[in-house]
Amino acid sequence: MCGIVGYSSTSNSIDLSEFVSMIKSLDYRGYDSWGFTFKDKDHLTTEKQVGKIPTPTQKGNATFVIGHTRWATHGKVTEDNTHPHISNSKNISLVHNGIIENYEELKNKLKKEGFTFYGETDTEIIPNLIEFHLRNSKDILEAFKKTLDELEGTFAITFLHNSSNKIFFARRDSPLVVGVDKDALIVSSDVTSFIDRTKNVIYLEDGDYGYINSEIKILNRNKEVHREISKIDWDVDKAKKGDFKHFMLKEISEQVDTVKQSLMQDSELITAVANRIKSSKVYIVACGSSYNAAKAAETEFLKNGLMPRIVHAHEFEQYEKFLSENSTVLAISQSGETLDLIKAVKTAKSRGTQIISIVNVQGSSLSRLSDQNIFMNVGPEICVLSTKSYTAQVAILMLIASALVIKPNQAKQEIEEIIRNIYYLTSESARKYTKELSQILRYSNHIFTIGRGRDYATAMEAALKIKEVSYIHAEGFAGGEIKHGPIAMIEHGTPCIVFVPNKENQDILSNAQELKTRGAFIIGISEKKHEVFDYWIKVVGPDKFSPILRIIPIQALSYYLAVMKGLDPDKPRNLAKSVTVK
Ligand code: M6R
């Protein structure tokens, strides 16, 4: 995770406060601590701070500057462990995203050479290793290459050397792009840092390294390479909060449009994917909410005679031996940068397996690795929690699941019919009930969520939403499973959210009764009110689309729980939007 940015002016220098706002725009990638280094003549000046990036107050201008916002992996959240990291001679300042797996070995080697270390990070070895190789290299680039050859693991790196008017960079398995502005080149983890300046972007490939100054030089395997400039096709306004207090609420509200936008797909591609699922071994691979989205659509796949295997990307290694040219990986990811997923996809690709992705971010690593992309079309999702991307993923998967049974256009129409239900669920009047419920639940230590069939996945996603943003322990269960253990946790007043379909799986009502008998406070999410409920949230719509509809009140509930507890729903503790480490 972590966000990095390096700015090299080709004509005008940059105001440091502006540069700090560029780092701030990457803070969805990590917000434990932040820092920057700028070069003034032959001198490097560094500033670092623990905590979220404040509104910029820095004074002055810089021509070459690098910055970082951290999501801690190695080493606690302290100023010493904050990036940029400085070499022993203080000539090199470096920022890094990723993990250096052999850092201990390299650290010991450097210690034997007389290097000392002030922090606990894996990153700190990199500027020192470059410094070490500079002793026997003709220039900085050669020393950098020798360093890269010694590093094991994943990284995106940028650094400054006090004697050079260049910003050096490299990437391996961590995203890095270069923005091409009229008066600057900007190397960054993501386009968000420069989208308001330029829409021209170069997507660096794995193994690329080089530098920017007034121009860009890229090498790969010791050879100079050329990378095309692409155009970013989304607008900066989409990444702004507008009248909303938080991105989370904005993104929940947008679902009335985004579900519809996600249905704008090439029908032939959707049918082709469905056919592949029928005729070949298809593995749906994803993490977190994207995985839950696949599980939410599973019932529809099974009903229609399709049986894809749904696997967490981080568990995919066990399936790798079954991959061949006849298999397909359907990768699902909002960011397209989740490292566990990228690793799984790369392995599958090396076996000749076809890669099809449902992905939101165009130009992301996943979209570039895939043979075919189904873009989610929901615009940037800034809040760390997946909301609009989740319902879009479910909608697209529902299209695929139906494609062999009904015509894609008919499937689209069916989903479009629930748009008015989504409109109500995301409205302020519907949110009144979830807000009221959040007042009842705000002091709870545990919340259990229960569903059967397609609502089991909704229960899992609901628990994930509640816990990641409100820090209340929440766990999702299949209704049939509670009597096999979890029911032991029920005490007087334990909140249990129960998803009750209109017709399918009515056994869930018996499960709710079993819980109520043991003292549970039952919150029903359903179209009809049932006697067993202590609190009811009305959700109207066909059972088939329950995974899209019934999750929306829980997204809102999670949001209000966080706000009521004084937490920032857009940036929950310990989390980051793109999970680019193992
Ligand atoms: O970008 P991806 O969809 O690959 O991300 C996968 C998960 O990291 C993500 O869904 C995560 O679980 C969210 N925080 C859930 O709200």
PDB file of C-alpha atoms in Angstrom, residues 5-225:
ATOM      1  CA  VAL A   5       4.863  10.796  -5.666  1.00  0.00           C
ATOM      2  CA  GLY A   6       7.882  12.459  -7.256  1.00  0.00           C
ATOM      3  CA  TYR A   7       7.652  15.799  -9.031  1.00  0.00           C
ATOM      4  CA  SER A   8      10.240  16.997 -11.513  1.00  0.00           C
ATOM      5  CA  SER A   9       9.582  20.447 -13.002  1.00  0.00           C
ATOM      6  CA  THR A  10      10.365  20.892 -16.634  1.00  0.00           C
ATOM      7  CA  SER A  11       9.783  24.667 -16.425  1.00  0.00           C
ATOM      8  CA  ASN A  12       8.012  25.963 -13.297  1.00  0.00           C
ATOM      9  CA  SER A  13       8.809  24.849  -9.777  1.00  0.00           C
ATOM     10  CA  ILE A  14       6.009  23.630  -7.509  1.00  0.00           C
ATOM     11  CA  ASP A  15       4.734  25.291  -4.350  1.00  0.00           C
ATOM     12  CA  LEU A  16       5.399  22.830  -1.507  1.00  0.00           C
ATOM     13  CA  SER A  17       1.889  23.196  -0.136  1.00  0.00           C
ATOM     14  CA  GLU A  18       0.590  22.123  -3.544  1.00  0.00           C
ATOM     15  CA  PHE A  19       2.953  19.169  -3.485  1.00  0.00           C
ATOM     16  CA  VAL A  20       1.689  18.157  -0.043  1.00  0.00           C
ATOM     17  CA  SER A  21      -1.867  18.171  -1.417  1.00  0.00           C
ATOM     18  CA  MET A  22      -0.671  15.757  -4.105  1.00  0.00           C
ATOM     19  CA  ILE A  23       0.559  13.397  -1.376  1.00  0.00           C
ATOM     20  CA  LYS A  24      -2.720  13.931   0.472  1.00  0.00           C
ATOM     21  CA  SER A  25      -4.704  12.822  -2.563  1.00  0.00           C
ATOM     22  CA  LEU A  26      -2.967   9.441  -2.197  1.00  0.00           C
ATOM     23  CA  ASP A  27      -3.749   9.038   1.489  1.00  0.00           C
ATOM     24  CA  TYR A  28      -6.474   6.467   0.734  1.00  0.00           C
ATOM     25  CA  ARG A  29      -3.467   4.166   0.155  1.00  0.00           C
ATOM     26  CA  GLY A  30      -2.223   4.658   3.719  1.00  0.00           C
ATOM     27  CA  TYR A  31      -2.403   7.364   6.332  1.00  0.00           C
ATOM     28  CA  ASP A  32      -0.197   6.323   9.250  1.00  0.00           C
ATOM     29  CA  SER A  33       2.470   8.967   8.594  1.00  0.00           C
ATOM     30  CA  TRP A  34       3.793  11.068   5.737  1.00  0.00           C
ATOM     31  CA  GLY A  35       6.823  13.020   4.564  1.00  0.00           C
ATOM     32  CA  PHE A  36       8.693  14.598   1.684  1.00  0.00           C
ATOM     33  CA  THR A  37      12.183  15.644   0.558  1.00  0.00           C
ATOM     34  CA  PHE A  38      13.008  18.475  -1.818  1.00  0.00           C
ATOM     35  CA  LYS A  39      16.266  19.365  -3.462  1.00  0.00           C
ATOM     36  CA  ASP A  40      17.656  22.870  -3.234  1.00  0.00           C
ATOM     37  CA  LYS A  41      20.952  23.239  -5.134  1.00  0.00           C
ATOM     38  CA  ASP A  42      23.016  20.338  -3.699  1.00  0.00           C
ATOM     39  CA  HIS A  43      21.059  20.056  -0.503  1.00  0.00           C
ATOM     40  CA  LEU A  44      18.213  17.696   0.406  1.00  0.00           C
ATOM     41  CA  THR A  45      15.661  18.934   2.959  1.00  0.00           C
ATOM     42  CA  THR A  46      13.273  16.417   4.531  1.00  0.00           C
ATOM     43  CA  GLU A  47      10.153  16.833   6.607  1.00  0.00           C
ATOM     44  CA  LYS A  48       8.240  13.902   8.176  1.00  0.00           C
ATOM     45  CA  GLN A  49       5.257  13.611  10.460  1.00  0.00           C
ATOM     46  CA  VAL A  50       3.256  10.874  12.139  1.00  0.00           C
ATOM     47  CA  GLY A  51      -0.518  10.981  11.586  1.00  0.00           C
ATOM     48  CA  LYS A  52      -2.795  12.109   8.814  1.00  0.00           C
ATOM     49  CA  ILE A  53      -1.627  14.760   6.396  1.00  0.00           C
ATOM     50  CA  PRO A  54      -2.852  18.168   7.565  1.00  0.00           C
ATOM     51  CA  THR A  55      -3.964  20.953   5.291  1.00  0.00           C
ATOM     52  CA  PRO A  56      -0.680  22.040   3.725  1.00  0.00           C
ATOM     53  CA  THR A  57       1.220  24.811   5.510  1.00  0.00           C
ATOM     54  CA  GLN A  58       4.644  24.254   3.953  1.00  0.00           C
ATOM     55  CA  LYS A  59       6.324  27.314   2.492  1.00  0.00           C
ATOM     56  CA  GLY A  60       8.506  27.733  -0.566  1.00  0.00           C
ATOM     57  CA  ASN A  61       8.942  26.138  -3.950  1.00  0.00           C
ATOM     58  CA  ALA A  62      10.871  23.150  -5.252  1.00  0.00           C
ATOM     59  CA  THR A  63      11.977  21.837  -8.621  1.00  0.00           C
ATOM     60  CA  PHE A  64      12.637  18.248  -7.548  1.00  0.00           C
ATOM     61  CA  VAL A  65      10.586  16.779  -4.722  1.00  0.00           C
ATOM     62  CA  ILE A  66       9.518  13.305  -3.608  1.00  0.00           C
ATOM     63  CA  GLY A  67       6.830  12.421  -1.043  1.00  0.00           C
ATOM     64  CA  HIS A  68       5.153   9.485   0.654  1.00  0.00           C
ATOM     65  CA  THR A  69       2.099   8.544   2.686  1.00  0.00           C
ATOM     66  CA  ARG A  70       2.645   5.363   4.701  1.00  0.00           C
ATOM     67  CA  TRP A  71       0.681   2.246   5.546  1.00  0.00           C
ATOM     68  CA  ALA A  72       3.058   0.571   7.991  1.00  0.00           C
ATOM     69  CA  THR A  73       4.256  -2.969   7.296  1.00  0.00           C
ATOM     70  CA  HIS A  74       7.746  -3.248   8.824  1.00  0.00           C
ATOM     71  CA  GLY A  75       8.232  -1.088  11.879  1.00  0.00           C
ATOM     72  CA  LYS A  76       5.801   0.818  14.056  1.00  0.00           C
ATOM     73  CA  VAL A  77       4.232   4.120  13.175  1.00  0.00           C
ATOM     74  CA  THR A  78       7.055   6.418  14.334  1.00  0.00           C
ATOM     75  CA  GLU A  79       8.846   9.368  12.791  1.00  0.00           C
ATOM     76  CA  ASP A  80      12.004   7.283  12.317  1.00  0.00           C
ATOM     77  CA  ASN A  81      10.091   4.708  10.309  1.00  0.00           C
ATOM     78  CA  THR A  82       8.327   7.353   8.227  1.00  0.00           C
ATOM     79  CA  HIS A  83       9.482   7.805   4.622  1.00  0.00           C
ATOM     80  CA  PRO A  84      11.506   9.326   2.969  1.00  0.00           C
ATOM     81  CA  HIS A  85      14.474   7.311   4.201  1.00  0.00           C
ATOM     82  CA  ILE A  86      17.901   8.870   4.120  1.00  0.00           C
ATOM     83  CA  SER A  87      21.197   7.106   3.391  1.00  0.00           C
ATOM     84  CA  ASN A  88      24.118   7.249   5.826  1.00  0.00           C
ATOM     85  CA  SER A  89      25.898   9.995   3.858  1.00  0.00           C
ATOM     86  CA  LYS A  90      22.569  11.913   3.683  1.00  0.00           C
ATOM     87  CA  ASN A  91      23.048  12.162  -0.087  1.00  0.00           C
ATOM     88  CA  ILE A  92      20.084   9.936  -0.982  1.00  0.00           C
ATOM     89  CA  SER A  93      16.443  10.283   0.036  1.00  0.00           C
ATOM     90  CA  LEU A  94      14.087   7.499  -0.984  1.00  0.00           C
ATOM     91  CA  VAL A  95      10.402   6.479  -0.760  1.00  0.00           C
ATOM     92  CA  HIS A  96       9.071   2.970  -1.270  1.00  0.00           C
ATOM     93  CA  ASN A  97       5.818   1.051  -1.556  1.00  0.00           C
ATOM     94  CA  GLY A  98       5.938  -2.738  -1.159  1.00  0.00           C
ATOM     95  CA  ILE A  99       7.959  -5.211   0.879  1.00  0.00           C
ATOM     96  CA  ILE A 100      11.647  -6.127   0.556  1.00  0.00           C
ATOM     97  CA  GLU A 101      11.624  -9.788   1.560  1.00  0.00           C
ATOM     98  CA  ASN A 102      15.394 -10.222   1.955  1.00  0.00           C
ATOM     99  CA  TYR A 103      15.936  -6.980   3.872  1.00  0.00           C
ATOM    100  CA  GLU A 104      17.419  -8.677   6.952  1.00  0.00           C
ATOM    101  CA  GLU A 105      20.101 -10.373   4.912  1.00  0.00           C
ATOM    102  CA  LEU A 106      20.886  -7.112   3.080  1.00  0.00           C
ATOM    103  CA  LYS A 107      20.884  -5.164   6.326  1.00  0.00           C
ATOM    104  CA  ASN A 108      23.460  -7.541   7.825  1.00  0.00           C
ATOM    105  CA  LYS A 109      25.597  -7.261   4.726  1.00  0.00           C
ATOM    106  CA  LEU A 110      25.472  -3.447   4.901  1.00  0.00           C
ATOM    107  CA  LYS A 111      26.222  -3.465   8.638  1.00  0.00           C
ATOM    108  CA  LYS A 112      29.386  -5.433   7.911  1.00  0.00           C
ATOM    109  CA  GLU A 113      30.311  -2.655   5.462  1.00  0.00           C
ATOM    110  CA  GLY A 114      29.950  -0.110   8.269  1.00  0.00           C
ATOM    111  CA  PHE A 115      26.413   1.166   7.548  1.00  0.00           C
ATOM    112  CA  THR A 116      24.170   2.059  10.470  1.00  0.00           C
ATOM    113  CA  PHE A 117      20.358   2.149  10.704  1.00  0.00           C
ATOM    114  CA  TYR A 118      18.021   4.408  12.648  1.00  0.00           C
ATOM    115  CA  GLY A 119      14.671   2.638  12.092  1.00  0.00           C
ATOM    116  CA  GLU A 120      12.974  -0.736  11.726  1.00  0.00           C
ATOM    117  CA  THR A 121      11.784  -0.592   8.120  1.00  0.00           C
ATOM    118  CA  ASP A 122      12.770  -2.787   5.214  1.00  0.00           C
ATOM    119  CA  THR A 123      12.970   0.385   3.099  1.00  0.00           C
ATOM    120  CA  GLU A 124      15.930   1.901   4.908  1.00  0.00           C
ATOM    121  CA  ILE A 125      18.314  -0.632   3.387  1.00  0.00           C
ATOM    122  CA  ILE A 126      17.559   0.577  -0.166  1.00  0.00           C
ATOM    123  CA  PRO A 127      19.157   4.074  -0.112  1.00  0.00           C
ATOM    124  CA  ASN A 128      22.138   2.583   1.704  1.00  0.00           C
ATOM    125  CA  LEU A 129      22.493  -0.248  -0.775  1.00  0.00           C
ATOM    126  CA  ILE A 130      22.489   2.291  -3.617  1.00  0.00           C
ATOM    127  CA  GLU A 131      25.131   4.236  -1.718  1.00  0.00           C
ATOM    128  CA  PHE A 132      27.172   1.061  -1.280  1.00  0.00           C
ATOM    129  CA  HIS A 133      27.008   0.249  -5.015  1.00  0.00           C
ATOM    130  CA  LEU A 134      27.930   3.811  -5.921  1.00  0.00           C
ATOM    131  CA  ARG A 135      31.433   3.010  -4.654  1.00  0.00           C
ATOM    132  CA  ASN A 136      31.942   0.776  -7.689  1.00  0.00           C
ATOM    133  CA  SER A 137      29.586   2.144 -10.335  1.00  0.00           C
ATOM    134  CA  LYS A 138      30.024   4.652 -13.098  1.00  0.00           C
ATOM    135  CA  ASP A 139      26.848   6.550 -12.223  1.00  0.00           C
ATOM    136  CA  ILE A 140      23.743   6.561 -10.032  1.00  0.00           C
ATOM    137  CA  LEU A 141      21.641   4.639 -12.554  1.00  0.00           C
ATOM    138  CA  GLU A 142      24.147   1.774 -12.615  1.00  0.00           C
ATOM    139  CA  ALA A 143      24.269   1.679  -8.786  1.00  0.00           C
ATOM    140  CA  PHE A 144      20.476   1.698  -8.746  1.00  0.00           C
ATOM    141  CA  LYS A 145      20.300  -1.220 -11.196  1.00  0.00           C
ATOM    142  CA  LYS A 146      22.772  -3.245  -9.101  1.00  0.00           C
ATOM    143  CA  THR A 147      20.580  -2.518  -6.064  1.00  0.00           C
ATOM    144  CA  LEU A 148      17.392  -3.584  -7.845  1.00  0.00           C
ATOM    145  CA  ASP A 149      19.051  -6.855  -8.851  1.00  0.00           C
ATOM    146  CA  GLU A 150      19.673  -7.633  -5.190  1.00  0.00           C
ATOM    147  CA  LEU A 151      16.172  -6.832  -3.956  1.00  0.00           C
ATOM    148  CA  GLU A 152      13.662  -9.652  -3.483  1.00  0.00           C
ATOM    149  CA  GLY A 153       9.999  -8.777  -3.081  1.00  0.00           C
ATOM    150  CA  THR A 154       7.732  -6.101  -4.437  1.00  0.00           C
ATOM    151  CA  PHE A 155       8.345  -2.425  -4.821  1.00  0.00           C
ATOM    152  CA  ALA A 156       7.676   0.920  -6.345  1.00  0.00           C
ATOM    153  CA  ILE A 157      10.563   3.234  -5.550  1.00  0.00           C
ATOM    154  CA  THR A 158      11.502   6.827  -6.224  1.00  0.00           C
ATOM    155  CA  PHE A 159      14.552   8.653  -4.927  1.00  0.00           C
ATOM    156  CA  LEU A 160      16.607  11.814  -5.103  1.00  0.00           C
ATOM    157  CA  HIS A 161      20.398  12.140  -4.991  1.00  0.00           C
ATOM    158  CA  ASN A 162      21.763  15.506  -3.901  1.00  0.00           C
ATOM    159  CA  SER A 163      24.221  15.652  -6.822  1.00  0.00           C
ATOM    160  CA  SER A 164      21.707  14.880  -9.567  1.00  0.00           C
ATOM    161  CA  ASN A 165      18.811  16.797 -11.101  1.00  0.00           C
ATOM    162  CA  LYS A 166      16.801  13.639 -11.648  1.00  0.00           C
ATOM    163  CA  ILE A 167      14.155  11.638  -9.833  1.00  0.00           C
ATOM    164  CA  PHE A 168      14.933   7.937 -10.165  1.00  0.00           C
ATOM    165  CA  PHE A 169      12.192   5.308 -10.136  1.00  0.00           C
ATOM    166  CA  ALA A 170      11.588   1.559 -10.424  1.00  0.00           C
ATOM    167  CA  ARG A 171       8.651  -0.802 -10.179  1.00  0.00           C
ATOM    168  CA  ARG A 172       8.187  -4.517  -9.589  1.00  0.00           C
ATOM    169  CA  ASP A 173       4.682  -5.768  -8.735  1.00  0.00           C
ATOM    170  CA  SER A 174       3.655  -2.413  -7.215  1.00  0.00           C
ATOM    171  CA  PRO A 175       1.871   0.224  -9.259  1.00  0.00           C
ATOM    172  CA  LEU A 176       3.746   3.232 -10.630  1.00  0.00           C
ATOM    173  CA  VAL A 177       2.684   5.681 -13.326  1.00  0.00           C
ATOM    174  CA  VAL A 178       4.110   8.871 -14.803  1.00  0.00           C
ATOM    175  CA  GLY A 179       1.948  11.932 -15.394  1.00  0.00           C
ATOM    176  CA  VAL A 180       3.050  14.022 -18.360  1.00  0.00           C
ATOM    177  CA  ASP A 181       2.138  17.640 -17.654  1.00  0.00           C
ATOM    178  CA  LYS A 182       3.133  20.640 -19.758  1.00  0.00           C
ATOM    179  CA  ASP A 183       5.615  21.887 -17.149  1.00  0.00           C
ATOM    180  CA  ALA A 184       6.390  18.758 -15.123  1.00  0.00           C
ATOM    181  CA  LEU A 185       6.779  15.000 -15.088  1.00  0.00           C
ATOM    182  CA  ILE A 186       5.215  13.328 -12.071  1.00  0.00           C
ATOM    183  CA  VAL A 187       5.946   9.757 -11.019  1.00  0.00           C
ATOM    184  CA  SER A 188       3.279   8.390  -8.701  1.00  0.00           C
ATOM    185  CA  SER A 189       1.502   5.320  -7.316  1.00  0.00           C
ATOM    186  CA  ASP A 190      -1.732   6.466  -8.902  1.00  0.00           C
ATOM    187  CA  VAL A 191      -3.141   9.031 -11.303  1.00  0.00           C
ATOM    188  CA  THR A 192      -5.230  10.604  -8.494  1.00  0.00           C
ATOM    189  CA  SER A 193      -2.237  12.706  -7.441  1.00  0.00           C
ATOM    190  CA  PHE A 194      -2.060  14.536 -10.771  1.00  0.00           C
ATOM    191  CA  ILE A 195      -5.484  14.110 -12.419  1.00  0.00           C
ATOM    192  CA  ASP A 196      -6.314  17.793 -11.824  1.00  0.00           C
ATOM    193  CA  ARG A 197      -3.123  18.804 -13.725  1.00  0.00           C
ATOM    194  CA  THR A 198      -2.934  16.359 -16.581  1.00  0.00           C
ATOM    195  CA  LYS A 199      -4.797  13.437 -18.081  1.00  0.00           C
ATOM    196  CA  ASN A 200      -1.716  12.189 -19.941  1.00  0.00           C
ATOM    197  CA  VAL A 201      -0.252   9.156 -18.277  1.00  0.00           C
ATOM    198  CA  ILE A 202       2.417   6.542 -18.927  1.00  0.00           C
ATOM    199  CA  TYR A 203       1.743   3.186 -17.238  1.00  0.00           C
ATOM    200  CA  LEU A 204       5.088   1.693 -16.236  1.00  0.00           C
ATOM    201  CA  GLU A 205       5.542  -2.057 -16.623  1.00  0.00           C
ATOM    202  CA  ASP A 206       7.043  -4.524 -14.169  1.00  0.00           C
ATOM    203  CA  GLY A 207      10.817  -4.342 -14.267  1.00  0.00           C
ATOM    204  CA  ASP A 208      10.855  -0.750 -15.551  1.00  0.00           C
ATOM    205  CA  TYR A 209      13.345   1.612 -13.987  1.00  0.00           C
ATOM    206  CA  GLY A 210      14.841   4.925 -14.974  1.00  0.00           C
ATOM    207  CA  TYR A 211      14.455   8.595 -14.179  1.00  0.00           C
ATOM    208  CA  ILE A 212      12.548  11.767 -14.903  1.00  0.00           C
ATOM    209  CA  ASN A 213      13.984  15.258 -15.269  1.00  0.00           C
ATOM    210  CA  SER A 214      12.931  17.382 -18.242  1.00  0.00           C
ATOM    211  CA  GLU A 215      12.300  14.085 -20.013  1.00  0.00           C
ATOM    212  CA  ILE A 216      11.690  10.486 -19.123  1.00  0.00           C
ATOM    213  CA  LYS A 217      14.134   7.625 -19.554  1.00  0.00           C
ATOM    214  CA  ILE A 218      12.815   4.093 -19.031  1.00  0.00           C
ATOM    215  CA  LEU A 219      14.882   0.908 -19.076  1.00  0.00           C
ATOM    216  CA  ASN A 220      13.868  -2.710 -18.703  1.00  0.00           C
ATOM    217  CA  ARG A 221      16.401  -5.587 -18.584  1.00  0.00           C
ATOM    218  CA  ASN A 222      19.194  -3.109 -19.323  1.00  0.00           C
ATOM    219  CA  LYS A 223      17.572  -1.884 -22.534  1.00  0.00           C
ATOM    220  CA  GLU A 224      15.929   1.483 -23.094  1.00  0.00           C
ATOM    221  CA  VAL A 225      12.201   1.064 -23.754  1.00  0.00           C
TER     222      VAL A 225
END
